[in-house]
CSV table of C-alpha atoms in Angstrom, one decimal:
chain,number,residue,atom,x,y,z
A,14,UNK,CA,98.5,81.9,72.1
A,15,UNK,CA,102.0,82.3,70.8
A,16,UNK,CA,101.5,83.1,67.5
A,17,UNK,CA,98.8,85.6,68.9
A,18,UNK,CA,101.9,87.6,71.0
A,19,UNK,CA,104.1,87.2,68.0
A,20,UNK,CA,101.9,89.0,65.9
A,21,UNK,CA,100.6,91.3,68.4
A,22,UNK,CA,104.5,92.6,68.6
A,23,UNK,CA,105.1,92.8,64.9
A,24,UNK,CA,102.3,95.0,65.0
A,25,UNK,CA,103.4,97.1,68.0
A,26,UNK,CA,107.3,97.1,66.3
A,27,UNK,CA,105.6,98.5,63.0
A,28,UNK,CA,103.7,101.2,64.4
A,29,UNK,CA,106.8,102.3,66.1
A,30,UNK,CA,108.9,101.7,63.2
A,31,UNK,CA,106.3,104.0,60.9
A,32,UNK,CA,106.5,107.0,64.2
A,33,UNK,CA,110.4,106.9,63.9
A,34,UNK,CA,110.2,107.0,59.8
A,35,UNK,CA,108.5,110.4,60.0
A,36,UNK,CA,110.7,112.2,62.1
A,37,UNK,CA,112.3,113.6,59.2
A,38,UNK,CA,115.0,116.5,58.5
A,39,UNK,CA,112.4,119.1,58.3
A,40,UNK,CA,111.9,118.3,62.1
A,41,UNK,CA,115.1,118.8,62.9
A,42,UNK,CA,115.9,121.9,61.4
A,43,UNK,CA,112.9,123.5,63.0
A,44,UNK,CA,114.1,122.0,66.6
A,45,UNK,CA,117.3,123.7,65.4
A,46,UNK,CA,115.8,127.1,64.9
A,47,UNK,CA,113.9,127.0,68.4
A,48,UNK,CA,116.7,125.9,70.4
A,49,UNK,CA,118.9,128.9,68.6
A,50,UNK,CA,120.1,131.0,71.4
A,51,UNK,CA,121.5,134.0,69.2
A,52,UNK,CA,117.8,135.3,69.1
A,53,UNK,CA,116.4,136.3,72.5
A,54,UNK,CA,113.0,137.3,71.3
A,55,UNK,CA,110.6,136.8,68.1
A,56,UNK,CA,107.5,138.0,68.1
A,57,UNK,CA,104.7,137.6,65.2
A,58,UNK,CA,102.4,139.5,63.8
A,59,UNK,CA,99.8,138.6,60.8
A,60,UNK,CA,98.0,141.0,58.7
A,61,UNK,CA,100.1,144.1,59.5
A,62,UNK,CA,99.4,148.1,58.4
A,63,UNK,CA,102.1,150.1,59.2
A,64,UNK,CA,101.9,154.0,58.8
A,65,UNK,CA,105.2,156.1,57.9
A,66,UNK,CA,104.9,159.6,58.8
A,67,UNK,CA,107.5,162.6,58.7
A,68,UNK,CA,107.0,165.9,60.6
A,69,UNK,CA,103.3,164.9,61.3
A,70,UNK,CA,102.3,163.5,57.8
A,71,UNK,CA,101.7,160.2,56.6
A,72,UNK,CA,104.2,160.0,53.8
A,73,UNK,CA,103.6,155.6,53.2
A,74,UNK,CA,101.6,153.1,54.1
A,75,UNK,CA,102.4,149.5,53.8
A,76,UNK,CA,100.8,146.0,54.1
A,77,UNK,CA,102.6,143.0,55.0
A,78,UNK,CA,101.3,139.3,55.5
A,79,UNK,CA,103.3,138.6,58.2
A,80,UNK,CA,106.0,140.9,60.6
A,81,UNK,CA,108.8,139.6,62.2
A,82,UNK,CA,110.1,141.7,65.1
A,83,UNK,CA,113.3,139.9,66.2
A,84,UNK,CA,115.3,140.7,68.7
A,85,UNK,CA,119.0,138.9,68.3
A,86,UNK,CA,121.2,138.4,71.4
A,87,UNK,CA,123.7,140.7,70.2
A,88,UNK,CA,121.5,144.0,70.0
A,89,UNK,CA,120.3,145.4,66.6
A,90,UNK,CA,116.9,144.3,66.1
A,91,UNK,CA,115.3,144.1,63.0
A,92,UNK,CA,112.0,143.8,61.6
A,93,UNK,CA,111.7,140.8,58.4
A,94,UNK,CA,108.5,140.1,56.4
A,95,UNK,CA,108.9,136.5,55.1
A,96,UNK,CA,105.6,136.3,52.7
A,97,UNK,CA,106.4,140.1,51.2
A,98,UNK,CA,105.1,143.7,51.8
A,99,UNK,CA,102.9,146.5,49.5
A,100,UNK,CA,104.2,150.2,50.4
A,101,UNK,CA,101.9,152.8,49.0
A,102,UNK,CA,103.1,156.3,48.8
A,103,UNK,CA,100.8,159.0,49.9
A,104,UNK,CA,100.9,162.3,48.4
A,105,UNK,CA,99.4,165.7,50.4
A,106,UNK,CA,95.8,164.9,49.6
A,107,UNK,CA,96.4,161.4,50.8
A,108,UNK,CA,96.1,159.9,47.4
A,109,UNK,CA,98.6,157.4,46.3
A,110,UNK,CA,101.3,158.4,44.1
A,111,UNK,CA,103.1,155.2,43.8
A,112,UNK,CA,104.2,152.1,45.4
A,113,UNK,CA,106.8,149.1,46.0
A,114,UNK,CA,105.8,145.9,46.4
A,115,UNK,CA,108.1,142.4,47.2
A,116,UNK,CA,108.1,138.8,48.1
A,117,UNK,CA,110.1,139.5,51.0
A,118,UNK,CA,111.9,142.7,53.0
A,119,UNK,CA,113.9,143.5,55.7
A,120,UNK,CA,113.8,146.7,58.2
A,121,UNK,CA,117.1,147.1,60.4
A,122,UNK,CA,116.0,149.5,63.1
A,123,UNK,CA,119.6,150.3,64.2
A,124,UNK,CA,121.2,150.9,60.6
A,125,UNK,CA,117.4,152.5,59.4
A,126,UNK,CA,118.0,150.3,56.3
A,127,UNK,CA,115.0,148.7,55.0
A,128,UNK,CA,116.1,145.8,52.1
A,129,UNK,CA,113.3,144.4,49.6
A,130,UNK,CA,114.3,141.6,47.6
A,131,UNK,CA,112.5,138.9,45.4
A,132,UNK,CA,110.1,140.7,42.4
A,133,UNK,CA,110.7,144.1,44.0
A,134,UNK,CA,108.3,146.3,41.7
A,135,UNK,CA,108.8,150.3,42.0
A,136,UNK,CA,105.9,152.2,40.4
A,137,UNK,CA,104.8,156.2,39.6
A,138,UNK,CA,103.6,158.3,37.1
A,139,UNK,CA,107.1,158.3,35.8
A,140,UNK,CA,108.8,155.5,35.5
A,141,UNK,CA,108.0,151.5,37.0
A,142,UNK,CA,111.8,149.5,37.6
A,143,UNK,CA,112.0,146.1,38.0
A,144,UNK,CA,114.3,144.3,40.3
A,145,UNK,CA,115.7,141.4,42.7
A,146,UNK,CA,116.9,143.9,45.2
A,147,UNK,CA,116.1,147.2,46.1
A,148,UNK,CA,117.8,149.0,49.4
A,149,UNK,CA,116.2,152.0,51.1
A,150,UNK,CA,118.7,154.3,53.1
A,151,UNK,CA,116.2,156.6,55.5
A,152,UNK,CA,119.2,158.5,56.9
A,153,UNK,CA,120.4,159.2,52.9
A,154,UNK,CA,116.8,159.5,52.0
A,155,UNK,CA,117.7,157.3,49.0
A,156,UNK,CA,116.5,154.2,47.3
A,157,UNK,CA,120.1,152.0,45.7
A,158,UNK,CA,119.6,148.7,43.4
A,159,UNK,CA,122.7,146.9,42.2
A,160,UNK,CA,121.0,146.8,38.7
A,161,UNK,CA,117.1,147.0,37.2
A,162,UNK,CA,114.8,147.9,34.5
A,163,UNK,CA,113.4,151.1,34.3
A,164,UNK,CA,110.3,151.4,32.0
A,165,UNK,CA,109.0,154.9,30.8
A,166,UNK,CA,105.0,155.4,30.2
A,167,UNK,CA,106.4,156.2,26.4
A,168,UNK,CA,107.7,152.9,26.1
A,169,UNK,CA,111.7,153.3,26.8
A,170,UNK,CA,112.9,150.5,28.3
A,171,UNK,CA,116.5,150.9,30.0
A,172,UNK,CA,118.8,148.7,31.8
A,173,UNK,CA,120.0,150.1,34.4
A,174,UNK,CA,123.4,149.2,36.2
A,175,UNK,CA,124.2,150.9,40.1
A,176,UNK,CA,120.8,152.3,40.1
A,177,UNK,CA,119.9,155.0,42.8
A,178,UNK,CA,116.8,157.2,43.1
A,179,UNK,CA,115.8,159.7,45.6
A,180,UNK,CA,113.3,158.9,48.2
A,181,UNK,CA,110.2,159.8,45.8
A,182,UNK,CA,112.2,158.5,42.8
A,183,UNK,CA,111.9,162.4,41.6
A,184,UNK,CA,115.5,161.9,40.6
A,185,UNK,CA,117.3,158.9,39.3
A,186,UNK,CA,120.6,157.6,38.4
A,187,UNK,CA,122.7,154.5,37.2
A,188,UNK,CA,125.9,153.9,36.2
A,189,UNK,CA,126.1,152.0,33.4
A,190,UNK,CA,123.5,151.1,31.3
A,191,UNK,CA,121.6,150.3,27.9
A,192,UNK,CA,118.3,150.2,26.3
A,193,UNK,CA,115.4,151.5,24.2
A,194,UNK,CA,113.7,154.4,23.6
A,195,UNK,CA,111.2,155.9,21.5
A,196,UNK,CA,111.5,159.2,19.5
A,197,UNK,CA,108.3,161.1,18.3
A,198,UNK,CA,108.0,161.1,14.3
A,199,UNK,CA,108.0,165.4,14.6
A,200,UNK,CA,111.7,165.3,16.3
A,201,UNK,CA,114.2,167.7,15.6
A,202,UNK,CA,110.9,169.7,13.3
């Protein structure tokens, strides 16, 4: 009978050994994030469609896995999509005339600065640029990148330092820069 209770406690002291064992960091750190009282509110959404439209007319649509709304304790919400977002461009006749896509963005609704960072991919009939991070201003009506690659449809390939681009990338600018381009074999004829 004693060696019967003996064993039955080294069993009962390993099973609780084992339930301690995985409580692990990754536990903690999400305990962390629910007990963190600088955000008053979080609300999730999966599967999103969002419609931009100016002056009654759907200007973008994007896609995003998932939307963040959050809503901090100190005011100045914002709106983060952790798994990425797809933002097609829609022209008059509601085709698409170009689109952004990244692993992850970030709306600030008080600022009206939307940041996409992570494989940020700009594409048009004109150009398609490359970065890590691309900032939208909507009160400047601007796009800004601290630095990119722009490639041409006729093969030029530039990099491109301080890059900025207006809202329907129409018109773009860098700083400093270098690259490649092609000239036709009938220049300068």
């Amino acid at each position: 009978m004693k060696g019967r209770g003996l064993t039955y406690l080294c069993f009962v002291l390993c099973l609780l050994q084992l339930s301690l064992s995985s409580c692990g960091d990754d536990d903690l750190k999400t305990a962390a994030k629910l007990s963190d009282k600088s955000i008053l509110n979080r609300d999730r959404t999966k599967n999103v469609d969002i419609i931009y439209s100016d002056s009654a007319k759907v200007k973008a649509q994007g896609f995003a896995p998932i939307l963040d709304k959050v809503m901090p304790a100190n005011g100045g919400g914002y709106q983060e999509m952790p798994k990425g977002i797809k933002i097609n461009f829609i022209d008059e006749f509601t085709k698409i005339k170009g689109s952004i896509t990244s692993d992850y963005a970030i709306m600030r609704d008080t600022e009206k600065i939307a940041t996409f960072k992570k494989n940020v991919v700009v594409v048009n009939e004109t150009l398609t640029f490359n970065t890590e991070e691309l900032v939208w201003d909507q009160n400047k009506r601007m796009f800004f990148s601290p630095k990119g690659v722009v490639t041409k449809p006729d093969g030029t390939v530039l990099n491109a330092v301080d890059f900025s681009a207006t809202e329907d990338f129409s018109v773009i600018n860098w700083v400093n820069g270098s690259g490649e381009t092609y000239v036709p074999n009938n220049f300068g004829q």
